[in-house]
Short mmCIF file of C-alpha atoms in Angstrom, two decimals:
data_model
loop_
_atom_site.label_atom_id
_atom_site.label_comp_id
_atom_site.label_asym_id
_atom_site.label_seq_id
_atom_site.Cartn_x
_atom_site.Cartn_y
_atom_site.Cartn_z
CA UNK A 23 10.39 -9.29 -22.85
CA UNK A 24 6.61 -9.65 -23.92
CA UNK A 25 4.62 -6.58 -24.67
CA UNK A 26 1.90 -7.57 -21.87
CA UNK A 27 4.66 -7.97 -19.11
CA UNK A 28 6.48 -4.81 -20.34
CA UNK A 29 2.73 -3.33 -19.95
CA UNK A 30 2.34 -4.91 -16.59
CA UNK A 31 4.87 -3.84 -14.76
CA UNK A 32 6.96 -0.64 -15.55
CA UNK A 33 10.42 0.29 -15.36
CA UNK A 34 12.33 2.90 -13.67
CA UNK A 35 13.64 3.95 -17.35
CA UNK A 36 9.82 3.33 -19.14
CA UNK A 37 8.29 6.51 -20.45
CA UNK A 38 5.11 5.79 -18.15
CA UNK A 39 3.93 9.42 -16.41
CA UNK A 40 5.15 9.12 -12.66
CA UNK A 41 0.74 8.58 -11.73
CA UNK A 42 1.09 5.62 -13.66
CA UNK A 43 4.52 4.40 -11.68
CA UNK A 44 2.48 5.31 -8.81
CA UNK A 45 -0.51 3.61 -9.74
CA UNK A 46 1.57 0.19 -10.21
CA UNK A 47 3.56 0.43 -6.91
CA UNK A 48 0.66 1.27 -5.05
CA UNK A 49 -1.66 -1.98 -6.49
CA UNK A 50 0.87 -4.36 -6.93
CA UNK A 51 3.94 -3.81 -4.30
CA UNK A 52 2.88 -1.91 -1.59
CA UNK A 53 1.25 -4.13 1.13
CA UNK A 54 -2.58 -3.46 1.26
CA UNK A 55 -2.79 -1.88 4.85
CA UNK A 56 0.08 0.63 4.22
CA UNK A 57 -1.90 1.37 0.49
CA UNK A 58 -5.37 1.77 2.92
CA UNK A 59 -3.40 3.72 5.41
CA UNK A 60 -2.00 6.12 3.22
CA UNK A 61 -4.77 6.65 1.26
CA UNK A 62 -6.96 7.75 4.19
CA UNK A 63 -9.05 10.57 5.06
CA UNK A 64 -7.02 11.00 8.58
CA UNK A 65 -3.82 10.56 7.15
CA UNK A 66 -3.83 13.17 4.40
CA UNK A 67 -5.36 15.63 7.46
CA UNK A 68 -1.70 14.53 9.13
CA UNK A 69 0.43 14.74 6.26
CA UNK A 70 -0.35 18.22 5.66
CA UNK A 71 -0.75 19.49 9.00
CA UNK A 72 3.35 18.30 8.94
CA UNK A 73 3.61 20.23 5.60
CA UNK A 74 2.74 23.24 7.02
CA UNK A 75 4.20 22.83 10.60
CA UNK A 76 7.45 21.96 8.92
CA UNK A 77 7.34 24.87 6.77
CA UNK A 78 8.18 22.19 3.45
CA UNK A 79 11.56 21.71 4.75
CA UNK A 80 13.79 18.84 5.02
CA UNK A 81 14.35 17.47 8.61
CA UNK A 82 17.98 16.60 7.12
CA UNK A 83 19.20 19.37 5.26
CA UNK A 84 17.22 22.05 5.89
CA UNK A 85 16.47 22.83 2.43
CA UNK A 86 13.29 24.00 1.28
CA UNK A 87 11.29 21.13 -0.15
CA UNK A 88 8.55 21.76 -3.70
CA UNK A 89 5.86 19.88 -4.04
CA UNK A 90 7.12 17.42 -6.13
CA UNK A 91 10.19 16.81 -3.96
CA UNK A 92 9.27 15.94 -0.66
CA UNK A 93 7.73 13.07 1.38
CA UNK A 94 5.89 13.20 5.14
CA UNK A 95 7.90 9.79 6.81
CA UNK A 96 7.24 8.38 9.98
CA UNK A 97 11.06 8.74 11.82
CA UNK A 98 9.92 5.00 13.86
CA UNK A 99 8.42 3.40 10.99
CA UNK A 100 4.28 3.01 10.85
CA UNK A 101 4.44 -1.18 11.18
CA UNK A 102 6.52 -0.25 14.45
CA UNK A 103 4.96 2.94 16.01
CA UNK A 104 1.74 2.87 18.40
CA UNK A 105 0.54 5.69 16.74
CA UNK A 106 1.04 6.41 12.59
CA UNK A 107 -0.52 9.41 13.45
CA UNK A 108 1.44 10.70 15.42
CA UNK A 109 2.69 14.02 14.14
CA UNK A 110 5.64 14.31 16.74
CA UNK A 111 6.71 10.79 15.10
CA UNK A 112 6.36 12.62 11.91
CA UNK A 113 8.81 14.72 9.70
CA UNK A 114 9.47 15.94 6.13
CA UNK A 115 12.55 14.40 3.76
CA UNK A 116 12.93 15.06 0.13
CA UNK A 117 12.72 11.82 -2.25
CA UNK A 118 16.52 11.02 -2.20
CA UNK A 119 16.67 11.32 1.80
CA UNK A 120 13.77 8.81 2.12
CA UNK A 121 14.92 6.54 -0.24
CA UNK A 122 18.40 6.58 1.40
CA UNK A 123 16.59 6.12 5.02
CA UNK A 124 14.79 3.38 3.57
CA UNK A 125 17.43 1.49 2.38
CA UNK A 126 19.57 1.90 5.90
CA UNK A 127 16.08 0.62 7.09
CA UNK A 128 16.31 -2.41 5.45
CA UNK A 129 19.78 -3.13 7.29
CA UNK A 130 18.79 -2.52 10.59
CA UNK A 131 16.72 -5.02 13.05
CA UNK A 132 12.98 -4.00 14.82
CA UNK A 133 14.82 -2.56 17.95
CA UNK A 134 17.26 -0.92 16.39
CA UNK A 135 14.42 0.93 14.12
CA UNK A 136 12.62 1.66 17.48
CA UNK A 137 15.30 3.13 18.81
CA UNK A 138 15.81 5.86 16.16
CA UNK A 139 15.71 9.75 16.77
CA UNK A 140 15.88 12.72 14.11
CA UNK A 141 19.29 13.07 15.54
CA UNK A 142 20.54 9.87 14.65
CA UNK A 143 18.83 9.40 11.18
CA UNK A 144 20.28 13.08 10.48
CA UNK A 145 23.35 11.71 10.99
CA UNK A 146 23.28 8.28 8.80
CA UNK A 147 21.52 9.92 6.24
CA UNK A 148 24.04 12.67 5.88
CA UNK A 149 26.77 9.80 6.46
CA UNK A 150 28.03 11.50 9.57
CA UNK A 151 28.11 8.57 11.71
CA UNK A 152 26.86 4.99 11.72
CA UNK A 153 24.42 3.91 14.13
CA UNK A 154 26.08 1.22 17.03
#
């Protein structure tokens, strides 16, 4: 691998600081509205009004969440919801429970997604049911 591509695009197991993993998704793989979007003035008001409604606890496990562990997810995703701002289409996961959501995400079509309740992610994410 050349040093400039190894420079260009990190690795999960590179020794780049997490801002600079962050830095990279956000410029190169996230799609420019969501990267606008979530780096707004309206939607940091949102995201922590949910932190503090939500008491930094999951929506799955009921766990207390740190700051380093948690992430404010739309339940209908944002490309699908009339509203991203929506705080009652809002809740709080820790990184492991939004990256599982996201990948049962990817398996499922636009109505199923618009269909979805915190009851029935709570239960695929836990792996209590499967969503028919």
């Amino acid at each position: 691998m050349s040093q400039s591509y190894r420079h260009n695009q990190p690795s999960t197991d590179s020794k780049l600081s997490k801002s600079s993993r962050n830095h990279y998704y956000n410029q190169f793989k996230r799609d420019k509205e969501a990267n606008q979007f979530y780096h707004s003035k309206p939607w940091t008001q949102t995201r922590d009004y949910v932190k503090v409604r939500d008491l930094m606890t999951s929506g799955v496990s009921g766990k207390m969440l740190t700051d380093h562990n948690y992430i404010v997810d739309h339940i209908i995703p944002r490309r699908l919801c009339d509203n991203p701002l929506d705080d009652r289409n809002l809740w709080l996961l820790s990184r492991q429970e939004h990256n599982t959501k996201t990948k049962l995400e990817e398996t499922m079509t636009d109505q199923q997604l618009k269909s979805m309740t915190k009851t029935k992610w709570k239960q695929l994410i836990k792996g209590d049911g499967v969503y028919g």
